[in-house]
PDB file of C-alpha atoms and ligand atoms in Angstrom:
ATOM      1  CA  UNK A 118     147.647  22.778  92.557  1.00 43.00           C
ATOM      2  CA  UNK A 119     145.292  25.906  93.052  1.00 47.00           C
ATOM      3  CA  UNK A 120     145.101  28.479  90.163  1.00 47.00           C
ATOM      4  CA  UNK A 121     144.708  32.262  90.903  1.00 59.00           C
ATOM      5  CA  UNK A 122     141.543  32.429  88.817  1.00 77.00           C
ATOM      6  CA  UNK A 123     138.594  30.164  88.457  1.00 92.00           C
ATOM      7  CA  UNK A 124     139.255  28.426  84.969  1.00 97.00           C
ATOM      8  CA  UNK A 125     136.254  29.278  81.838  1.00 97.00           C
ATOM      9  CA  UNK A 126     136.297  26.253  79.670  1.00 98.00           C
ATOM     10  CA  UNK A 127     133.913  27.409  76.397  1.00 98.00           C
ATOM     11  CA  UNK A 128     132.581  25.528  74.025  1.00 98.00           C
ATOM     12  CA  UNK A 129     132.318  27.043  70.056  1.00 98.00           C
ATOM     13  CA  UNK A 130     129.719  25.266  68.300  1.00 98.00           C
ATOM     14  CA  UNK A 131     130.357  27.370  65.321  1.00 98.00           C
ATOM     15  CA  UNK A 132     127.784  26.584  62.741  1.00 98.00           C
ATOM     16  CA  UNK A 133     126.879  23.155  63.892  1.00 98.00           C
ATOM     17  CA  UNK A 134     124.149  21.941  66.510  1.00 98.00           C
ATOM     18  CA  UNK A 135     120.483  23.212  65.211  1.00 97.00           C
ATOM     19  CA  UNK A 136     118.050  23.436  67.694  1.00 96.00           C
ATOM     20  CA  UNK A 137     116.567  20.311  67.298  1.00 96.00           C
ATOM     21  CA  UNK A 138     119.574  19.084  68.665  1.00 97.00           C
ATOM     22  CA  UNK A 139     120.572  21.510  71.149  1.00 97.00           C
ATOM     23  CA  UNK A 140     118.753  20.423  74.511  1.00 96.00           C
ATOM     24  CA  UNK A 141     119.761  17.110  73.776  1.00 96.00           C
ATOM     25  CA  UNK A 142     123.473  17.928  74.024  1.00 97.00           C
ATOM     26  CA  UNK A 143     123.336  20.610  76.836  1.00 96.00           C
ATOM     27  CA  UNK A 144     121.586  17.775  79.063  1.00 95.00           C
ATOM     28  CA  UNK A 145     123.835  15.383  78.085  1.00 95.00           C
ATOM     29  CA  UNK A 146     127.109  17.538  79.040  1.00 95.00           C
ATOM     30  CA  UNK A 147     125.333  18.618  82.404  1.00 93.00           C
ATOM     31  CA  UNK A 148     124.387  14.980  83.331  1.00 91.00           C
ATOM     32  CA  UNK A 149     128.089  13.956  82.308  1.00 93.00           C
ATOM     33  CA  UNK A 150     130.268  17.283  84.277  1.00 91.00           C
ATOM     34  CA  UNK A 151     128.127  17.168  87.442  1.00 85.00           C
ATOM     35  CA  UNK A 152     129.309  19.427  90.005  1.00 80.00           C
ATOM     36  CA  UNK A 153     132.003  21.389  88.955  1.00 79.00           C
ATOM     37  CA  UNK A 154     131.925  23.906  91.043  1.00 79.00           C
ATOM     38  CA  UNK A 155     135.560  25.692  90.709  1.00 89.00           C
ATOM     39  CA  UNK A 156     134.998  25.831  86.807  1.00 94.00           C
ATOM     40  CA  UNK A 157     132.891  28.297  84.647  1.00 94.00           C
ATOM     41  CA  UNK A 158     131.388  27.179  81.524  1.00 96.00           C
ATOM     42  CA  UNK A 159     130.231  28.861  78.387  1.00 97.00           C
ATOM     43  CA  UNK A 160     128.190  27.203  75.493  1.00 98.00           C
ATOM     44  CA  UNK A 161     128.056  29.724  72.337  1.00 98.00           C
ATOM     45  CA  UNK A 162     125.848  28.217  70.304  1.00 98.00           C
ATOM     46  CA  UNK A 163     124.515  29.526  66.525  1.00 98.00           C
ATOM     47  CA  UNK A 164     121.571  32.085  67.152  1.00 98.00           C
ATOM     48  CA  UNK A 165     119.238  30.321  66.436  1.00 98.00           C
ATOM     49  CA  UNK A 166     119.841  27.441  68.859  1.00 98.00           C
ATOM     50  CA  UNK A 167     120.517  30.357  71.433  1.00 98.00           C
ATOM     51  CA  UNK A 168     116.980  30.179  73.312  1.00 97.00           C
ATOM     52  CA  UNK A 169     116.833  25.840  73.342  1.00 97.00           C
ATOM     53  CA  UNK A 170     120.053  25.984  75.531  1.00 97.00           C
ATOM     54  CA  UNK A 171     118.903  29.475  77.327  1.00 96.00           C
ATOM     55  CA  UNK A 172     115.613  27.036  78.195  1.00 95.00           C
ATOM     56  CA  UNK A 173     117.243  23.477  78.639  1.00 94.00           C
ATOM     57  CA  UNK A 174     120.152  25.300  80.815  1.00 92.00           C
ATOM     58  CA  UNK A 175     116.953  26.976  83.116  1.00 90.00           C
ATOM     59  CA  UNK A 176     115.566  23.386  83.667  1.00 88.00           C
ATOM     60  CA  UNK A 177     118.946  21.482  85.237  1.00 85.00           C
ATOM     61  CA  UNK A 178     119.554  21.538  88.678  1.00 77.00           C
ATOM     62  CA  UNK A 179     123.401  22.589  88.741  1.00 72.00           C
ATOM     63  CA  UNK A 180     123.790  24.360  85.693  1.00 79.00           C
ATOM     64  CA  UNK A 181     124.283  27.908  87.329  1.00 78.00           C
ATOM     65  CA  UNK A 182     127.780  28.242  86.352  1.00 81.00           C
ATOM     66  CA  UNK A 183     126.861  27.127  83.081  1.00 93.00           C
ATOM     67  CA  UNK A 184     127.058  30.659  81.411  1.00 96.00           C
ATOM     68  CA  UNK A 185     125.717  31.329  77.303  1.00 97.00           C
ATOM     69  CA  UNK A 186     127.416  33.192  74.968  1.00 98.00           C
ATOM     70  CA  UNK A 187     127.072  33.991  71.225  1.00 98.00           C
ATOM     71  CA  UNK A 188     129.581  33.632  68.489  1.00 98.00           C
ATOM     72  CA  UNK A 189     129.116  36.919  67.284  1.00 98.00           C
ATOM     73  CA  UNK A 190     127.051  39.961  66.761  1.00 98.00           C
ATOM     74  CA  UNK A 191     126.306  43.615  64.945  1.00 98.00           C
ATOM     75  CA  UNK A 192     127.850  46.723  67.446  1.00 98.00           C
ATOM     76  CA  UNK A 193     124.791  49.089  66.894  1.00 98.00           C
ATOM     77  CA  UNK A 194     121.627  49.608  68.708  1.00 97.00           C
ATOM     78  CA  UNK A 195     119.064  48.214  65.994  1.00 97.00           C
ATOM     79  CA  UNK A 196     118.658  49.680  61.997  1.00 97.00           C
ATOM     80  CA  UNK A 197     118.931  48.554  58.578  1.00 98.00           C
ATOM     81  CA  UNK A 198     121.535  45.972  59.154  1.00 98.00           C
ATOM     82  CA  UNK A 199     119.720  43.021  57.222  1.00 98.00           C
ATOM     83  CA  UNK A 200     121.231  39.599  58.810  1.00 97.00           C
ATOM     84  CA  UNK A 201     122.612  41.107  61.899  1.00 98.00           C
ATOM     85  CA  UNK A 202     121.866  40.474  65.605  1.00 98.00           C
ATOM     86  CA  UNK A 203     122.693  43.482  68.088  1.00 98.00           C
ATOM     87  CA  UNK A 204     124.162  43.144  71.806  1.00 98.00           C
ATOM     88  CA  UNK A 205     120.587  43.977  73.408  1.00 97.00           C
ATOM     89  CA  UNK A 206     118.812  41.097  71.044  1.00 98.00           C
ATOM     90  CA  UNK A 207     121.701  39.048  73.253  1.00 98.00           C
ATOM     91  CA  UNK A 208     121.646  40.097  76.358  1.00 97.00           C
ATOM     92  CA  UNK A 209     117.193  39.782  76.094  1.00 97.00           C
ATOM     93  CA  UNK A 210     117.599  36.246  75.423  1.00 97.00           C
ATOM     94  CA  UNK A 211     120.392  35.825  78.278  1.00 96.00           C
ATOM     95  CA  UNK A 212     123.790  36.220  76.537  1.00 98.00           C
ATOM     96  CA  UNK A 213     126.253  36.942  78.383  1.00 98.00           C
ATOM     97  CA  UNK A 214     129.337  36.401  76.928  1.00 98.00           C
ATOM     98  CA  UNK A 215     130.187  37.167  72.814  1.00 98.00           C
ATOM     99  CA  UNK A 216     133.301  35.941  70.347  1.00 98.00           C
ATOM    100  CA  UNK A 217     134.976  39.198  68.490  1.00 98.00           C
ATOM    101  CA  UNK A 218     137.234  38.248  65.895  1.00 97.00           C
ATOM    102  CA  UNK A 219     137.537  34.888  65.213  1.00 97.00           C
ATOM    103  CA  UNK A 220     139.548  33.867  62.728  1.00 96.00           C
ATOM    104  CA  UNK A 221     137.288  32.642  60.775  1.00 97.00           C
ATOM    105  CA  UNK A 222     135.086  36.000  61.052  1.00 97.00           C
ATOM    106  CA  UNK A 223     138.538  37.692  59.980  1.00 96.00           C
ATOM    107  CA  UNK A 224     139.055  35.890  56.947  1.00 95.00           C
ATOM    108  CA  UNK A 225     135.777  34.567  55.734  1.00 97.00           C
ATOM    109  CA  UNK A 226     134.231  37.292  56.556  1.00 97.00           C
ATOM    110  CA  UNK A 227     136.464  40.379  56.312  1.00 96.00           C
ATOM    111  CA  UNK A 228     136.077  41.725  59.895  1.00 97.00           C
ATOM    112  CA  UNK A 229     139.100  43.978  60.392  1.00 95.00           C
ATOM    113  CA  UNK A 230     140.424  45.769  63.730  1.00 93.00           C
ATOM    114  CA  UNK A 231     138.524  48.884  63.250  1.00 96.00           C
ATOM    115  CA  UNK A 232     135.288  46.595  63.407  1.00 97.00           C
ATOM    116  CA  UNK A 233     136.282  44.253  66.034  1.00 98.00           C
ATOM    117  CA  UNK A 234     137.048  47.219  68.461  1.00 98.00           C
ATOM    118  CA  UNK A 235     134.112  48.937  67.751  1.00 98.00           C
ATOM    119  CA  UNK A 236     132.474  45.019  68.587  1.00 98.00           C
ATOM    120  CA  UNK A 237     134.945  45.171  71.953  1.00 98.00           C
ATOM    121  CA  UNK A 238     133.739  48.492  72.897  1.00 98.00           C
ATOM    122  CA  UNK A 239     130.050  48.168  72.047  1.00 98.00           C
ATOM    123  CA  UNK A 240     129.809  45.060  73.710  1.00 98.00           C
ATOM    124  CA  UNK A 241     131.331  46.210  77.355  1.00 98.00           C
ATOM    125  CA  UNK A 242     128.803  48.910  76.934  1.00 97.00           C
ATOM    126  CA  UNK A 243     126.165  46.879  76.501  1.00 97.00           C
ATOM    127  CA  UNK A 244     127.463  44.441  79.682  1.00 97.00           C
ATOM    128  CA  UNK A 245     128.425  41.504  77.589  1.00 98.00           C
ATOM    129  CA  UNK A 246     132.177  40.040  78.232  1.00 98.00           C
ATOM    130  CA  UNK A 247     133.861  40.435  74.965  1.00 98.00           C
ATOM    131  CA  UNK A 248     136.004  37.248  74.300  1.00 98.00           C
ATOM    132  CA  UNK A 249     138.278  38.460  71.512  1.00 98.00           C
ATOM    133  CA  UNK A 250     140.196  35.930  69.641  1.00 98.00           C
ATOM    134  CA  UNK A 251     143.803  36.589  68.803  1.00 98.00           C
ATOM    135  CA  UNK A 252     145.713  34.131  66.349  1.00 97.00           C
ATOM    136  CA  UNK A 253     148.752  33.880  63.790  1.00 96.00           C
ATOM    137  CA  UNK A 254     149.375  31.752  61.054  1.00 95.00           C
ATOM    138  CA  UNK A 255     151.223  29.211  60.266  1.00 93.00           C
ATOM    139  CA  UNK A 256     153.336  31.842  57.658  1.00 94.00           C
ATOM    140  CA  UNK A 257     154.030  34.858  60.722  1.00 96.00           C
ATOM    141  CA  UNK A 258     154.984  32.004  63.212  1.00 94.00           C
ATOM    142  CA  UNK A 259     157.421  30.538  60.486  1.00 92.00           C
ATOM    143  CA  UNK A 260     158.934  33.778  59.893  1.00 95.00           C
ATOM    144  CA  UNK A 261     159.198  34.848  63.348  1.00 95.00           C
ATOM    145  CA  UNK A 262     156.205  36.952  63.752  1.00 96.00           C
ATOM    146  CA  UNK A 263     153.806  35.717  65.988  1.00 96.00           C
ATOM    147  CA  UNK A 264     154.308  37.997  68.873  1.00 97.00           C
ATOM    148  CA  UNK A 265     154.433  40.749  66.671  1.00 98.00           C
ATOM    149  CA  UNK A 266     151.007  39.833  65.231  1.00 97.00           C
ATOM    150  CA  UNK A 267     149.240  38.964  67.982  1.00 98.00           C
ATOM    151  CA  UNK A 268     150.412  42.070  69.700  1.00 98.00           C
ATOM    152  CA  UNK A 269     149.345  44.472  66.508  1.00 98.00           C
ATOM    153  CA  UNK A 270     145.394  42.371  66.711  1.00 97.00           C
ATOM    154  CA  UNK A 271     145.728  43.230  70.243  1.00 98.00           C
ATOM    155  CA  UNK A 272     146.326  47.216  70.363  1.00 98.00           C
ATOM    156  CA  UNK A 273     143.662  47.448  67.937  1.00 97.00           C
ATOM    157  CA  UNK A 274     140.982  45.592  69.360  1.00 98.00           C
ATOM    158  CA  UNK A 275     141.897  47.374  72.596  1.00 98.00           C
ATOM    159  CA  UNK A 276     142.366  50.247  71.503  1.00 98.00           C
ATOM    160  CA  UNK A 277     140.291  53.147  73.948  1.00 97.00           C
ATOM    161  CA  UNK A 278     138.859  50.513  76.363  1.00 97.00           C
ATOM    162  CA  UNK A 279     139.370  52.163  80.314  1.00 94.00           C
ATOM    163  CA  UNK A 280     141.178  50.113  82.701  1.00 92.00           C
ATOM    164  CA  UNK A 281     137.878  50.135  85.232  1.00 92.00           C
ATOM    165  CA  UNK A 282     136.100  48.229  82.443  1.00 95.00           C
ATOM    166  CA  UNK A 283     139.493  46.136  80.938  1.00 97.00           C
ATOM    167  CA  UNK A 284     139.045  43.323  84.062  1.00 94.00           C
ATOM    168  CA  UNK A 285     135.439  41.959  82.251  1.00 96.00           C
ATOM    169  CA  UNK A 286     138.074  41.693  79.053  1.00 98.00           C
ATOM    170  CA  UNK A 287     138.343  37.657  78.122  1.00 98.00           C
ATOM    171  CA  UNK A 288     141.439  37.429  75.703  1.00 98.00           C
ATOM    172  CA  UNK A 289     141.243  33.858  73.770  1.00 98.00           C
ATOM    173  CA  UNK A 290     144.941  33.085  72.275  1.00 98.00           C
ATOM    174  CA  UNK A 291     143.863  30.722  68.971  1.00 97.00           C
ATOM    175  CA  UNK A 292     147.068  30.255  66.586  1.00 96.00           C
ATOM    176  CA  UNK A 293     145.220  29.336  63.287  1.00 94.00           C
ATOM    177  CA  UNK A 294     146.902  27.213  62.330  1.00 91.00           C
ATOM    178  CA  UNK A 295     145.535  24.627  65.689  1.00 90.00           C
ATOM    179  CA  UNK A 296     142.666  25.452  64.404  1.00 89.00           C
ATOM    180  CA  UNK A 297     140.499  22.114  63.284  1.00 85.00           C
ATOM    181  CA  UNK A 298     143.266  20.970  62.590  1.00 85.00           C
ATOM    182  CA  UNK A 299     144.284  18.200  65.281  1.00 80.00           C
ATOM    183  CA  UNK A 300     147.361  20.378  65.673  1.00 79.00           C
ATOM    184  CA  UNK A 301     147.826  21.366  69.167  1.00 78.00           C
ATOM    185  CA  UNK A 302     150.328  24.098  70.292  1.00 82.00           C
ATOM    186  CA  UNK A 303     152.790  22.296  72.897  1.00 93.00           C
ATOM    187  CA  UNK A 304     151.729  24.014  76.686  1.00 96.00           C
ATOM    188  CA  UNK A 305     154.830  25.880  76.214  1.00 96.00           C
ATOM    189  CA  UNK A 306     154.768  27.775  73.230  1.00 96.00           C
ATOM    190  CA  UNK A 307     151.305  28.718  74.434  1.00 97.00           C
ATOM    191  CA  UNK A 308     152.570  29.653  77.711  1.00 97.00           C
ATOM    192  CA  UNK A 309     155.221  31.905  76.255  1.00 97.00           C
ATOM    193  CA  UNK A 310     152.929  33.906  74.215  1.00 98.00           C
ATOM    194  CA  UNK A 311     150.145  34.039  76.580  1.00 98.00           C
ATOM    195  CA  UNK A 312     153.113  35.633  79.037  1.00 98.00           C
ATOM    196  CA  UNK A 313     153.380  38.059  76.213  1.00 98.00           C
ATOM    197  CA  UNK A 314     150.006  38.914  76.148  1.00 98.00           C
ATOM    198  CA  UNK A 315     149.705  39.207  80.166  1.00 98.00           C
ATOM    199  CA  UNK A 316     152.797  41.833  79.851  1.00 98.00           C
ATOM    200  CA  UNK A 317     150.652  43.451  76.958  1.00 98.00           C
ATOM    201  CA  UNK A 318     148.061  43.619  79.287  1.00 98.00           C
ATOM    202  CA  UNK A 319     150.167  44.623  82.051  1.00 98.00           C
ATOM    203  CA  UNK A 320     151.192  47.750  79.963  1.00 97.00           C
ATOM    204  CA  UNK A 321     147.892  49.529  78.755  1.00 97.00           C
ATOM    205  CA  UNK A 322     145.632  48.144  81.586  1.00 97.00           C
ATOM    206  CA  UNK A 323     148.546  47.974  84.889  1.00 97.00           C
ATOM    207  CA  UNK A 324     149.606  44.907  86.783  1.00 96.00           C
ATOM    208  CA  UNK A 325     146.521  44.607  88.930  1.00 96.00           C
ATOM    209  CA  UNK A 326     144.016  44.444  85.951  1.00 96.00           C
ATOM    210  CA  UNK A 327     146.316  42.571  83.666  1.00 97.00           C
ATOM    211  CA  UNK A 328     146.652  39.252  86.253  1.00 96.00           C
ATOM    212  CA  UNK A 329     143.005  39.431  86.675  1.00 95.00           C
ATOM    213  CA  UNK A 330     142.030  39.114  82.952  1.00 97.00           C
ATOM    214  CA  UNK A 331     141.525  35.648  81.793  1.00 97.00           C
ATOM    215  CA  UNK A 332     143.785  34.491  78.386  1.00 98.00           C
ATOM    216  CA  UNK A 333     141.848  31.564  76.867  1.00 98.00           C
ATOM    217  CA  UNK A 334     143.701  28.922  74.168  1.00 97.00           C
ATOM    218  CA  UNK A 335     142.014  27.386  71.826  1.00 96.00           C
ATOM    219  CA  UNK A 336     143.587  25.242  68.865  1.00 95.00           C
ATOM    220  CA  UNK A 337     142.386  21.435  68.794  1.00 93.00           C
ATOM    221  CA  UNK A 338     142.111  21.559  72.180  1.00 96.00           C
ATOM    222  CA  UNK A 339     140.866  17.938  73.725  1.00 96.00           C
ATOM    223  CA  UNK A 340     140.403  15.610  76.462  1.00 96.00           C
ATOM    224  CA  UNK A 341     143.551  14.348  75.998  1.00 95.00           C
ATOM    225  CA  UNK A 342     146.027  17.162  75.647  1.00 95.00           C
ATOM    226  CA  UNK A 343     143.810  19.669  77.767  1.00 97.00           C
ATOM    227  CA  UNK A 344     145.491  18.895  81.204  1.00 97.00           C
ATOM    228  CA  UNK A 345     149.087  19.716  80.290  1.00 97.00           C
ATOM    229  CA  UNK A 346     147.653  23.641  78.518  1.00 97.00           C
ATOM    230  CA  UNK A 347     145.719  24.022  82.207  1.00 97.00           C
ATOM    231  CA  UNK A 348     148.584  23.601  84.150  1.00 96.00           C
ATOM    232  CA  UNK A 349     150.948  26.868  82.651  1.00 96.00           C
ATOM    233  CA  UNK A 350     150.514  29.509  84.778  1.00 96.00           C
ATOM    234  CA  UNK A 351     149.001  31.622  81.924  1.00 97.00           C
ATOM    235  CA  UNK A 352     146.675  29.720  80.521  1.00 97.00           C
ATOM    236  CA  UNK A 353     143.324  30.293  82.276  1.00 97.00           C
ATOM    237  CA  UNK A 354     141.149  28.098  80.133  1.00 98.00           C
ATOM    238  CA  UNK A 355     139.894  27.150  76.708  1.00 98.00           C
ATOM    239  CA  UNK A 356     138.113  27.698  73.754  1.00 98.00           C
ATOM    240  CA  UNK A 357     136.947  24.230  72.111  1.00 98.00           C
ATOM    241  CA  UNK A 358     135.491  23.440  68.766  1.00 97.00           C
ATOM    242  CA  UNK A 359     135.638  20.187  68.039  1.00 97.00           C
ATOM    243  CA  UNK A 360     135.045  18.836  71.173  1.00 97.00           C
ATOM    244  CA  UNK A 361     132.590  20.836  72.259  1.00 98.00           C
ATOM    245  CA  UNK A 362     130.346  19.543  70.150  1.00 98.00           C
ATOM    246  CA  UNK A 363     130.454  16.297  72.162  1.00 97.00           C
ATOM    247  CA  UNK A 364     129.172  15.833  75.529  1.00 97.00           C
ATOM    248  CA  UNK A 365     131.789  13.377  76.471  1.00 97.00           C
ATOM    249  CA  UNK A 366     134.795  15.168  75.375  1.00 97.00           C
ATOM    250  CA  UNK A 367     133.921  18.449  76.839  1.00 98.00           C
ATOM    251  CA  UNK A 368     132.220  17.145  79.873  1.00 96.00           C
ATOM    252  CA  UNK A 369     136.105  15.415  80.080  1.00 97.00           C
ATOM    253  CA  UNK A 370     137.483  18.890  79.718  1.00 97.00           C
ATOM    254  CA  UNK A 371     135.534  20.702  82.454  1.00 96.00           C
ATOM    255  CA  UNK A 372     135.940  17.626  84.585  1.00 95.00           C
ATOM    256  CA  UNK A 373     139.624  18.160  84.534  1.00 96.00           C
ATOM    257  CA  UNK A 374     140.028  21.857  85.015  1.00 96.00           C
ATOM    258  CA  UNK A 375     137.854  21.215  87.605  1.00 94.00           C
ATOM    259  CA  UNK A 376     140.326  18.589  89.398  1.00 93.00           C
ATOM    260  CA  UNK A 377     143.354  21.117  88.522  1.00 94.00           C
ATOM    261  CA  UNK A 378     141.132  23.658  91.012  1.00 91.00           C
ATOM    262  CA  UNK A 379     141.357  21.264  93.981  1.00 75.00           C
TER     263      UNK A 379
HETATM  264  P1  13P B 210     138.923  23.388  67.426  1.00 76.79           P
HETATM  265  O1  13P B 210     138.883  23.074  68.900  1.00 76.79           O
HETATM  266  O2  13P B 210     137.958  22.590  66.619  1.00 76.79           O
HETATM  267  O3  13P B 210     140.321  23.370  66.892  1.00 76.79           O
HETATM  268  O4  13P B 210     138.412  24.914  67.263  1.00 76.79           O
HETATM  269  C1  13P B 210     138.984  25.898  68.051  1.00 76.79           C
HETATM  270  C2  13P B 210     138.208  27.134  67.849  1.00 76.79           C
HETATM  271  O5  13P B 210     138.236  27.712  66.785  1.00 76.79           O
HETATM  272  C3  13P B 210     137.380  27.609  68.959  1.00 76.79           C
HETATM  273  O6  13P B 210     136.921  28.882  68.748  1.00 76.79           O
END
């Protein structure tokens, strides 16, 4: 079966891996994937551990499509912003991709849409591929929501963003409630609302732009349930937790999007 796009599988580490431990595990998922060469891959790990994977990553033969990213960041050039990072810190130290609007960073942490497009914007600006995370919960998809929601999180974060610079958009679909939680959304419910975000896309960005943006899951995604998500026509990839965090399982992963290239 051959995809349209190249697949990104991308790992979350969230705040786990320090950077004792980070070289360890990056070698240890190169050494396991191999060549993959029809599959990009993204590690975001915490901040700090950003520069042990930056220098294990330079050291492997193989790893070029091995891309970093960060989990989050600050959308203004540099200030009195105690505890934030900014988009150039990132790109210095070889970011290149960032997570805007996690659900966790909504709810733990407050971030609302006005933020998380001023993150979207700031960081196309600043050439780092926004991957902005889109989710409902388990409430909105019980009472019939879910498209509305992730529709409304959409528009916002969106909102202003030309269509010349839309195609370096990511879009990661992550329902919360799959979220750590060993509950997986079945391929087709995913499929059906990533459709709905394509014709989202399709309508502030055109047709053109809107097929050539890729629209992650992510929700307890794993070895074992990864293949079936990879194979709807909408579903360019994933954004893993969990099993990120193991070189094993997300060596597994990349190993099979890479098969479902061939
Ligand atoms: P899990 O794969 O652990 O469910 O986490 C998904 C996620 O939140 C990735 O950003």
């Amino acid at each position: 079966m051959s995809k349209r796009k190249r697949y990104l599988i991308a790992g979350n580490w969230k705040m786990n891996i320090s950077s004792s431990d980070a070289r360890e595990l990056v070698v240890d998922i190169a050494g396991k994937v191999g060549k993959v060469p029809k599959v990009d891959v993204l590690i975001c790990p915490p901040f700090t551990s950003i520069p042990e994977v930056k220098n294990s990553l330079s050291s492997l033969a193989g790893a070029e499509s091995i891309f970093l990213g960060a989990q989050n960041f600050y959308p203004e050039k540099n200030g009195a912003y105690t505890g934030e990072i900014s988009a150039i810190m990132l790109r210095e130290l070889g970011v290149s991709h960032v997570i805007i609007g996690h659900s966790e960073r909504r709810t733990l942490f407050g971030e609302d849409d006005g933020l998380l497009n001023k993150k979207v914007l700031y960081a196309l600006g600043t050439n780092l591929i926004p991957i902005l995370c889109v989710g409902e919960t388990f409430e909105q998809r019980k009472n019939g929501r879910e498209v509305q929601v992730i529709a409304g999180q959409l528009k916002s974060g969106l909102r202003g963003i030309f269509q010349t610079e839309a195609k370096k958009l990511v879009i990661a679909y992550e329902p919360v409630w799959a979220i750590g939680t060993g509950e997986t959304a079945v391929p087709e419910v995913v499929q059906k609302m990533h459709l709905s975000i394509r014709e989202l896309l399709r309508e502030l960005f055109g047709p053109k732009t809107a097929a050539s943006i890729k629209i992650l899951y992510g929700g307890s995604m794993k070895a074992d349930n990864c293949k079936s998500l990879l194979q709807e026509n909408d579903i360019d990839g994933g954004l893993i937790g969990g099993a990120s965090l193991q070189a094993t399982s997300f060596a597994d992963i990349i190993k099979i999007a890479n098969e479902l290239s061939e």
